[in-house]
Coordinates of C-alpha atoms in Angstrom, one line a residue:
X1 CA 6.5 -5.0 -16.6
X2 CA 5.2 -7.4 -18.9
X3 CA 1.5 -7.3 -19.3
X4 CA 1.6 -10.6 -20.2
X5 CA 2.9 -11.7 -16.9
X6 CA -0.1 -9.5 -14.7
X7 CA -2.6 -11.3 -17.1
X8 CA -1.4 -15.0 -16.3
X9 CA -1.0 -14.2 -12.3
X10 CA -4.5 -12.6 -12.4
X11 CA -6.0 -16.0 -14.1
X12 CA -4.1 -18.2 -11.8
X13 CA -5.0 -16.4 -8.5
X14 CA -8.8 -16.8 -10.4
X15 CA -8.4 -20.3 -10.3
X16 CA -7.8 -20.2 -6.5
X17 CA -9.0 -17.2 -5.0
X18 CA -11.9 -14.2 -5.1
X19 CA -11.9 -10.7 -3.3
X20 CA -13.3 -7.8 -4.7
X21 CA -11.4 -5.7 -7.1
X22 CA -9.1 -8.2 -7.2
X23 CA -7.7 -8.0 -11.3
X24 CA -7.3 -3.7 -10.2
X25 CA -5.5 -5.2 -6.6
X26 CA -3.1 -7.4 -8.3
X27 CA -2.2 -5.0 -11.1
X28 CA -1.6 -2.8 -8.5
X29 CA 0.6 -4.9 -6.3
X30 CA 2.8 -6.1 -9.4
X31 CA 3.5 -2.8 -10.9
X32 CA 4.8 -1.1 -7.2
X33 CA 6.5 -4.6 -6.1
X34 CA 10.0 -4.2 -6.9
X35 CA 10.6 -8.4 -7.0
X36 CA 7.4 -8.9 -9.2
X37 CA 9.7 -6.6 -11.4
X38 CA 12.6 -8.3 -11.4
X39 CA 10.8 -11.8 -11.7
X40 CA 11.2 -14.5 -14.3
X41 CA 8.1 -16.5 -15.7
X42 CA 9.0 -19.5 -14.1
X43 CA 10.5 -18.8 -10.6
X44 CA 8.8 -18.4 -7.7
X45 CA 8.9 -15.0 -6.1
X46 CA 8.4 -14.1 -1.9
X47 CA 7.0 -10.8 -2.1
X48 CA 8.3 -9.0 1.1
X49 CA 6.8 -5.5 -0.2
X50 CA 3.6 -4.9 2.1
X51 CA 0.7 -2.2 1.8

């Protein structure tokens, strides 16, 4: 996965949202979430991988 693509959700979901650890929560999430892999910049994505 692009790191690129971790860094712009991270800033986006900054611009919104706080929880702790969140930057180590969503890197996390996108490198175990098999549609945040096969993702294009500008689609939107339903994640339906859960913790």
């Amino acid at each position: 996965m692009g790191n690129r693509r971790v860094k712009r959700t991270i800033h986006l979901a900054r611009e919104r949202f706080h929880w702790s650890n969140m930057t180590k929560k969503i890197t996390q999430h996108m490198t175990k979430c098999c549609s945040c892999h096969k993702g294009k910049d500008n689609v939107s994505i339903t994640c339906t991988d859960t913790e």
